Each structure stands twice: as structure tokens, then as C-alpha cells.
Short mmCIF file of C-alpha atoms in Angstrom, two decimals:
data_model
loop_
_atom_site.label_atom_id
_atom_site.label_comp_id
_atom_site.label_asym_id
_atom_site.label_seq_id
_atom_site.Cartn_x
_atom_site.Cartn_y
_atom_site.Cartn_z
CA UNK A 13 96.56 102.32 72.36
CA UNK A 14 98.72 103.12 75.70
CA UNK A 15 95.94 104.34 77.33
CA UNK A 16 94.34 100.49 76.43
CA UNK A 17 96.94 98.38 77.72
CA UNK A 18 96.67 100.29 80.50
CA UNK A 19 93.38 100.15 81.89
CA UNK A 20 92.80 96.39 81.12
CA UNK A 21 95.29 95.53 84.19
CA UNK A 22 94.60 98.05 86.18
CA UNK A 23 90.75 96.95 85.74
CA UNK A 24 91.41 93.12 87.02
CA UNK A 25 93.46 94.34 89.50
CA UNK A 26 90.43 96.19 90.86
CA UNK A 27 88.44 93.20 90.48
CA UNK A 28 90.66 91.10 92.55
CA UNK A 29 90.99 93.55 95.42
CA UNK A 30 87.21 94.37 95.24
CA UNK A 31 86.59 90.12 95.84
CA UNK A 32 83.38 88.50 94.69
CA UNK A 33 80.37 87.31 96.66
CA UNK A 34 78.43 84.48 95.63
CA UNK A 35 76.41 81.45 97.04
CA UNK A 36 77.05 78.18 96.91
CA UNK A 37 73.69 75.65 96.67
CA UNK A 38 74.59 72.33 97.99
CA UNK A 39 72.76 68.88 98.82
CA UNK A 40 73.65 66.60 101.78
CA UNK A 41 72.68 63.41 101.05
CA UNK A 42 74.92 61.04 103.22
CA UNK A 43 75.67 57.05 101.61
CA UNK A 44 75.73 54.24 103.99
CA UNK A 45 78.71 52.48 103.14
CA UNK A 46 79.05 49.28 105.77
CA UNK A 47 80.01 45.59 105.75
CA UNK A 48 77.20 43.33 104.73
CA UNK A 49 75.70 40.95 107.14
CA UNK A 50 72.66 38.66 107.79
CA UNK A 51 71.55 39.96 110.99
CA UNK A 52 67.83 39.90 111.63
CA UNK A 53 65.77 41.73 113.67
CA UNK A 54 62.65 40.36 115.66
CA UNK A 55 60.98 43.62 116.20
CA UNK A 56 60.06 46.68 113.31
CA UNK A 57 62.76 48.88 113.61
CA UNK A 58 61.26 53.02 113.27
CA UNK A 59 63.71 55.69 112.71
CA UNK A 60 63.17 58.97 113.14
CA UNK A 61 65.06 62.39 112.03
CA UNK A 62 65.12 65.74 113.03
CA UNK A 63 67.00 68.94 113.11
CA UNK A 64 66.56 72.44 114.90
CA UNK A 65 69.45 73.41 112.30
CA UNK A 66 68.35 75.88 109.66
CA UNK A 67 69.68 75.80 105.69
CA UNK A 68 72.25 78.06 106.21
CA UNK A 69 75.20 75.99 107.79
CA UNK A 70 77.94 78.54 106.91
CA UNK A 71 80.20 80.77 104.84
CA UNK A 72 83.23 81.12 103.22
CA UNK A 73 85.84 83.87 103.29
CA UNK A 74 89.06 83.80 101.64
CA UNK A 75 92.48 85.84 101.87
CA UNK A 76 91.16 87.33 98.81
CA UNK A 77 88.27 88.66 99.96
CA UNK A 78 86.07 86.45 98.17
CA UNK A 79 83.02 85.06 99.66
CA UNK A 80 80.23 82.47 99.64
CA UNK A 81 77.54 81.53 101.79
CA UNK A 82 76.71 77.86 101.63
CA UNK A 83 73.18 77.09 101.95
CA UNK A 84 71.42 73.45 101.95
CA UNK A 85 68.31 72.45 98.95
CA UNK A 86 67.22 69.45 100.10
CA UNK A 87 65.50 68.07 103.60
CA UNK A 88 68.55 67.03 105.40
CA UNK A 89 66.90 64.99 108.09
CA UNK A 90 65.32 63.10 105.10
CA UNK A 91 68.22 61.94 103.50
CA UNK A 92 70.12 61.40 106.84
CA UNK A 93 67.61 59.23 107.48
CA UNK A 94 67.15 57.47 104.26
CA UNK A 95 70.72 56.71 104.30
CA UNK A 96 70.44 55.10 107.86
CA UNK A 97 67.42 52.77 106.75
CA UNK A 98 69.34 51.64 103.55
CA UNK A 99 72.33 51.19 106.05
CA UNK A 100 70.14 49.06 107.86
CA UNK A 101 69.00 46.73 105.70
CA UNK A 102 72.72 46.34 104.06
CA UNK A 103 73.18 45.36 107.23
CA UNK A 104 70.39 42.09 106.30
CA UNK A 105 67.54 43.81 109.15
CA UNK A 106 63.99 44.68 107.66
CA UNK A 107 63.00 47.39 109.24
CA UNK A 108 59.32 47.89 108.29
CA UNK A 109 59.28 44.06 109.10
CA UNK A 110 58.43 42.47 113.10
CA UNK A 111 56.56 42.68 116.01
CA UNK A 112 54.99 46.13 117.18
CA UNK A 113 55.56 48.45 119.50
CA UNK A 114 58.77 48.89 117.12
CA UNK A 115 62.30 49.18 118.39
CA UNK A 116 63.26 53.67 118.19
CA UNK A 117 65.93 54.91 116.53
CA UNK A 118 65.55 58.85 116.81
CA UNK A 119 68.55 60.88 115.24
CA UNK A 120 68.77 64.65 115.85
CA UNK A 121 71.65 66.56 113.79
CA UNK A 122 73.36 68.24 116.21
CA UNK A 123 76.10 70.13 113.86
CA UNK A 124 76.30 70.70 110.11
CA UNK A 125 78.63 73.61 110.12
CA UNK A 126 81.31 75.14 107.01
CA UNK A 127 83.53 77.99 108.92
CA UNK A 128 86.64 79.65 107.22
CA UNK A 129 89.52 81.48 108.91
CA UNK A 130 92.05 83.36 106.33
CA UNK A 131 95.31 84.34 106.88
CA UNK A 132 97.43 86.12 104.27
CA UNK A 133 96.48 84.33 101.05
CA UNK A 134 95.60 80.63 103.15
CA UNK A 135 92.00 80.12 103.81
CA UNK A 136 91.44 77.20 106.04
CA UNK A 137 87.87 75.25 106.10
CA UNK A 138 86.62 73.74 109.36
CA UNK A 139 83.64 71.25 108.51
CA UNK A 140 81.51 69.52 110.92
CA UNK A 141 78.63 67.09 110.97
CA UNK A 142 77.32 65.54 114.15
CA UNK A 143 74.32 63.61 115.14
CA UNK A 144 72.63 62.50 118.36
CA UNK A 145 70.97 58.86 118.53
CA UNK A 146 68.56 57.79 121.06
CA UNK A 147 68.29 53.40 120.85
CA UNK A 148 64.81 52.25 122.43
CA UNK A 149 64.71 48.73 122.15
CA UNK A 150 64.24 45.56 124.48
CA UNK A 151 63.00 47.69 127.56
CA UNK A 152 66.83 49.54 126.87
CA UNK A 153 67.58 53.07 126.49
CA UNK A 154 71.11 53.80 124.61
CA UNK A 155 72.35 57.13 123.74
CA UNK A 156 75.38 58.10 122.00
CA UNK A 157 77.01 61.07 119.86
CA UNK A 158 78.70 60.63 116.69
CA UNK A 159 80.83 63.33 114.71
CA UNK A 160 83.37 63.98 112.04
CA UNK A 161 85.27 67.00 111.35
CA UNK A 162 87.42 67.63 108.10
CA UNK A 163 90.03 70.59 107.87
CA UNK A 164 90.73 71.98 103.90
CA UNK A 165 92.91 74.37 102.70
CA UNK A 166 92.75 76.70 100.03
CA UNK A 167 93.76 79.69 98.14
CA UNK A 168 90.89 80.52 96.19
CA UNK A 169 86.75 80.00 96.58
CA UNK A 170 86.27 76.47 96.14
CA UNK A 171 83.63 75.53 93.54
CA UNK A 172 80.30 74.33 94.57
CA UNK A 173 80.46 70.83 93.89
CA UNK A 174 83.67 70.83 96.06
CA UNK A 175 81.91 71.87 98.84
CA UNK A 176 79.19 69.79 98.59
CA UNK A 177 81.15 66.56 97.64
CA UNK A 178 82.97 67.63 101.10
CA UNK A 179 79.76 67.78 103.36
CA UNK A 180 78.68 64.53 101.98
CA UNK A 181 81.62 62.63 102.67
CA UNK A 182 81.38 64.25 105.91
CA UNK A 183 78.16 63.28 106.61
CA UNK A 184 78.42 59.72 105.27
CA UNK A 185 81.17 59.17 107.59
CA UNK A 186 79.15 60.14 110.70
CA UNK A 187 76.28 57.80 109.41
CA UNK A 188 78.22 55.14 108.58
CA UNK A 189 79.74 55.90 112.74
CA UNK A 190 76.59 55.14 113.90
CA UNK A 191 75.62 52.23 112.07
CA UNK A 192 78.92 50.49 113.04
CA UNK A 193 77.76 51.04 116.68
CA UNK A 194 78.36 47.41 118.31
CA UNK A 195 75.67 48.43 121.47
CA UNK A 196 72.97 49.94 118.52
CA UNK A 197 73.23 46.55 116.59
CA UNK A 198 72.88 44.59 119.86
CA UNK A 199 69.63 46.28 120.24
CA UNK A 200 68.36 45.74 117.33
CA UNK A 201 69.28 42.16 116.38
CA UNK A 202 67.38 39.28 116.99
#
């Protein structure tokens, strides 16, 4: 019975020194969130997405020596650009609606990174998400950079949905950046 009592401590001690390793499955899927208006737009309005990012934006390392790598499920430039079209027309412009050529909108997501840094028992979370726009409209060329970064700390892994509810506020933030851009709308509007 001694013997017992024991060995079950001494077993989840070894556990939590030993750490685990898992991986955490997330979706981005930013959710433009701006003011509604009646602007109109004159010409179709095209926007375009891309990445040269990969599916693996980072990992997670604790003071525990736990660990997770965080890897994306979904087509990010997709929904980043899904969300910028509904944005758009909360906005009261039709995009697949005007004259053609079309006015350019062509997002690239620069960052989409989840980096750790523990000290002691205090892991601290670095998240980024930044895009690149490119404006081609009325014979204009506008370019701009929008970004949001969000510091956490923790003791322990953070769950999943944590992580992911985290990257997507992150990411609707920098959308919603974007959309608000005053010079963007003024190419755009009628």
C-alpha cells in the first residue's frame, strides 16, 4: 500500500517535468467589423489575395516544457479576402458591380506569426498579422502596410480554441485597418 501512494506522485511528477507535445489546428478567418455607409462605387472593384506564407505560422513553448506547434486548416488568403469583400459592401460599394477595367485591390499577407519566449514558469506570446495592399484605381497607385500585434501571457499551454480565437481577432483587426483606410475609400468611391 506504501509502495502505492508512492509511485502515483512520483509518476505525475515525471509527467510534468517530461512536458507534453501536441499541435494545435486552428482557422483564420478574419470578420469585417466597420461603420456602415452608402458609398458607391462607379467602377467593379477586384480584390485579390495572396500569401508566400506556409501553414505553419509558429509554436509554443512554455516554462513547463510543454509544447505545441500551431498550424493553419483553411486557405488563409481566401478568407482574408472574403472578409475584405463583405467589408466592402458593409461599406454600401458593389464590388462585382461597374464599369470594366475594374479598380485593384491586391492584398499579400506579409506576417501571420505565434512566437513564445519562457522564463521561469511565465510564457509570453508574441502574435502578429500583417498585410500589404496595393490600390489601382482612377489612373492612381496607393500602397500601404497594415499590422497588429497582441502580447499574452501564460502559465500553462493554452487550449486550441484560445489560440485560434486570438489569431482571428488579430487578423480582423488588421482587416478592419485597411478597410478604414480614408485614401483606399477615396479610390474606390464614386
Amino acid at each position: 500500500m506504501f509502495k502505492v501512494r508512492l509511485l502515483l506522485p512520483l509518476s505525475f511528477a515525471t509527467v510534468l517535468l517530461a512536458g507534453c507535445t501536441t499541435t494545435h489546428y486552428i482557422q483564420i478567418e478574419p470578420t469585417a467589423s466597420v461603420k456602415e455607409a452608402h458609398l458607391q462605387n462607379d467602377r467593379a472593384i477586384k480584390v485579390t489575395t495572396s500569401t508566400q506564407l506556409g501553414n505553419h505560422i509558429g509554436a509554443i513553448k512554455t516554462g513547463l516544457n510543454e509544447r505545441a506547434d500551431i498550424f493553419t486548416t483553411n486557405d488563409v488568403k481566401e478568407s482574408v479576402n472574403k472578409s475584405i469583400i463583405n467589408g466592402l459592401t458593409q461599406l454600401g460599394f458593389t464590388p462585382d458591380q461597374g464599369v470594366y477595367p475594374p479598380a485593384e485591390i491586391n492584398v499579400v499577407i506579409t506576417k501571420m506569426s505565434y512566437t513564445t519566449q519562457a522564463k521561469s514558469i511565465k510564457t509570453t506570446a508574441t502574435l502578429n498579422f500583417q498585410l500589404t495592399a496595393t490600390v489601382n484605381a482612377k489612373g492612381q497607385t496607393y500602397k500601404a502596410n497594415f499590422g497588429s500585434q497582441k502580447v499574452e501571457q501564460y502559465g500553462t499551454l493554452p487550449y486550441q480554441s484560445a489560440v485560434q480565437n486570438d489569431m482571428n481577432e488579430l487578423a480582423s483587426k488588421t482587416v478592419n485597418r485597411l478597410l478604414n483606410d480614408q485614401n483606399i475609400i477615396a479610390l474606390l468611391k464614386k
